Amino acid sequence: MSSTKHTPKLVQKSSSGGSGAGGGTGGQPIMPLASPLMGKKKKPFLGMPAPLGYVPGLGRGATGFTTRSDIGPARDANDPVDDRHAPPGKRTVGDQMKKNQDDDDEDLNDTNYDEFNGYAGSLFSSGPYEKDDEEADAIYAALDKRMDERRKERRELREKEEIEKYRMERPKIQQQFSDLKRKLAEVSEEEWLSIPEVGDARNKRQRNPRYEKLTPVPDSFFSKHLQSGENHTSVDPLQGLGGLNTPYPGSMTPGLMTPGTGELDMRKIGQARNTLMDMRLSQVSDSVSGQTVVDPKGYLTDLNSMIPTYGGDISDIKKARLLLKSVRETNPHHPPAWIASARLEEVTGKLQVARNLIMKGTEMCPKSEDVWLEAARLQPGDTAKAVVAQAVRHLPQSVRIYIRAAELETDVRAKKRVLRKALENVSKSVRLWKTAVELEEPEDARIMLSRAVECCPTSVELWLALARLETYENARRVLNKARENIPTDRHIWITAAKLEEANGNTQMVEKIIDRAITSLRANGVEINREQWIQDAEECDKAGSVATCQAVIRAVIGIGIEEEDRKHTWMEDSESCVAHGALECARAIYAHALQVFPSKKSVWLRAAYFEKNHGTRESLEALLQRAVAHCPKAEVLWLMGAKSKWLAEDVPAARSILALAFQANPNSEEIWLAAVKLESENNEYERARRLLAKARSSAPTARVFMKSVKLEWVLGNIEAAQDLCTEALKHYEDFPKLWMMRGQIEEQCEHLDKAREACNQGLKKCPHSVPLWLLLSRLEEGVGQLTRARAILEKARLKNPQSPELWLESVRLEYRAGMKNIANTLMAKALQECPNSGILWAEAVFLEARPQRKTKSVDALKKCEHDPHVLLAVAKLFWSERKITKAREWFLRTVKIEPDLGDAWALFYKFELQHGTEEQQEEVRKRCENAEPRHGELWCAESKHVLNWQKKTGEILTQVASKIKNTF
């Protein structure tokens, strides 16, 4: 049956397939049909293996692909492997894959190796894991856990702070919209349902077609087309759009067509447009009929007033507003909540809201003084008065509200009326009485104060004010009555003492102050020394000198240990001088001199105080007392003699020095002072005799030096040389004598003798830096730069860490034009002497201009208070034409070191160029008072032979004239 069924299908399939070739009968067997390709030659590559690297279809753009036949069938992880004898753990496909993965994970490459931690993975992970490995891992795990717990709290706290900081800087989106989420609670159900659904955003243009945009057509368009013909004024009727057949509206309107033509009159259209614009503008412009006026400036001002002035975050304002609203609702009788709410609205620019809030606050807190005052502050003038009146009805005893009511009044009479009404209700208020009295005339004020002290008997201010307005006798009675009412206040006693002094009863001042101390102690008042000294300073500034001195004498010794008295009193006097209370300082010095009459230091401080702040007479009187108590103090004798000399009283100065000789025989200082006095007054023979007597009775190196100097400046070179030779026999280790000998020989142009003198001096005084510098400059002056360098190097070896020698070496190279070598030497110098001010000051100006500021900052870090560095900074600002800053730094320099003559000279030169005559004269006077003696430029002039008789002011002018602005 199967064959009979199958055969017809084959026949049918064959017949259908071969019908195109001629067909065949259904009962005959099937024969293969002839193909049209059978007669052609077979291709040579058919049946042959593909060449190496061949990819089918690559020529037409196909790429290689992988099929399951290439990689084998998929296998389950539990399928057994092909090796039936595989060891346990490797008998399934999954085990093999796991082993291969572990092998791949173990990376022993050099890039995976660290010197400290080793390989990133476990180097011995492939080895067996035994029990001791497990124990070791447990121990390490316990150690790690213990170490982790030690710093756990600190680390967690730090991580928490970092997270909070990160959250503050980068808040989450949900936090940013938290205030909006809270507002969702206020959304009603209808509003929620009316929110539109989120639609599909795709094909938006097709779903929401844009409306057609209409653009006004310019007049020139119609003009052009009207000229070209009438056929463009209507639309084709075939379009079926009714209503467009009408010509352009207005084209046929009478008045807009030019007569005799069909053209549009553009001029009349422009006039019509202007007329329409004028009509619209006239509606808002000023008119006679009183229509609404728009002021552009006022309008802009109103707009500016609407701009919020608060610059903070809007979300912060919202949060604050919400919090304050919550406070008001939960506790409506809490005044600070209403005040804070009103101020918040005021800050954000909503003044009317603030006023409404504070007025509601007055309703809720009618007994709060602060709320009423805030309401009065926020309201405008007349409204504020009404608010204050309402506040007075609720709080009739409030002093602050009455004061505010008086402040709101502009008329003095109205102020007086308000304050008198207030005093009727609150008669015990000192503040109200004081405010009311200030508005009255003296006579009315006295009457009011009489009533005030009755109402407020414990107010010291009212008693004292009344005493000032009364006559002498009445004031005494008032103060006595005040002492009865207030026995514990010191001001009443001090005022009583001032009153007696002002009326000439100075003998009563001391008694009153002593009685005050006794009475106050009896009433249990502690005597505070600092407070009394402050009261004395106030008395001094008010001109009550006797009261001031009496107070100082009464309290200066209270509460001080005996051994601390001198130190404390000197500090007190300096403090009084700093505060400008000179009489207090004088009283303290007088008391200290009574207690310590033989202390030279106290007499010196008092003398310097009188010299700086007193008169010449007071200074001389003090010095006479000083030398009587301390006759062995040479400096006191010399100060007295100098004071007489400056006053051009030479005989008196001589007599003082004669007395000093008697008290201090053979004193070098007094001998030299006497010589200077005579030489300055051109008494050269007297000076010579004095020096000869001094050399015989009190021979010292300084006496010989002054003797040589006197002969040198007078031109007696031979006598000076003889004296110098004699002096060097006795004092060969005194370098100034060798230097003078060398300078005298140099002046006489005996350079070899000068060089020999310096060399001999250096053998005796190898550590004298000025002597080395003198020899170096001598060699440089004759052109021997190499020898000068060698001398300075030798000097640096003998005197290491000497900034003066390093500075001279740098300048030597700079003067020779070797700037690179100078910079190198400066670097070495700063390494050896890192805190030398003169080196840093020179280093600033060795730099190029752009680098000087940086160098000056480094110099100030190393030598913050060095006068040379401060002077260099002042010169730097001067060179940059920063006049104000330069003046500040000059002042700072001369304040730190008033003995530096170079600073005064540069400061004077600066003021000559940039200051006024008053500023120049001030610098000159300050310099003369300071009497500077040091400084490179200053000493070069002041110690020159030709300038030996010149005063400080003359030397200042001379030094300033030689300064060049080369920096």
Short mmCIF file of C-alpha atoms in Angstrom, two decimals, residues 793 796 801 806 810 821-834 839:
data_model
loop_
_atom_site.label_atom_id
_atom_site.label_comp_id
_atom_site.label_asym_id
_atom_site.label_seq_id
_atom_site.Cartn_x
_atom_site.Cartn_y
_atom_site.Cartn_z
CA GLU A 793 88.66 87.72 52.29
CA ARG A 796 86.21 87.43 56.73
CA GLN A 801 79.76 86.00 60.28
CA TRP A 806 80.29 90.76 53.46
CA VAL A 810 79.48 92.86 47.59
CA ILE A 821 79.93 88.14 41.23
CA ALA A 822 78.22 90.64 43.53
CA ASN A 823 74.98 88.61 43.40
CA THR A 824 76.88 85.38 44.09
CA LEU A 825 78.65 86.95 47.07
CA MET A 826 75.34 88.27 48.37
CA ALA A 827 73.84 84.78 48.25
CA LYS A 828 76.80 83.42 50.24
CA ALA A 829 76.56 86.33 52.68
CA LEU A 830 72.87 85.66 53.35
CA GLN A 831 73.64 82.00 53.96
CA GLU A 832 76.29 82.88 56.54
CA CYS A 833 74.37 85.82 58.10
CA PRO A 834 70.68 85.02 57.48
CA LEU A 839 72.60 92.56 53.98
#
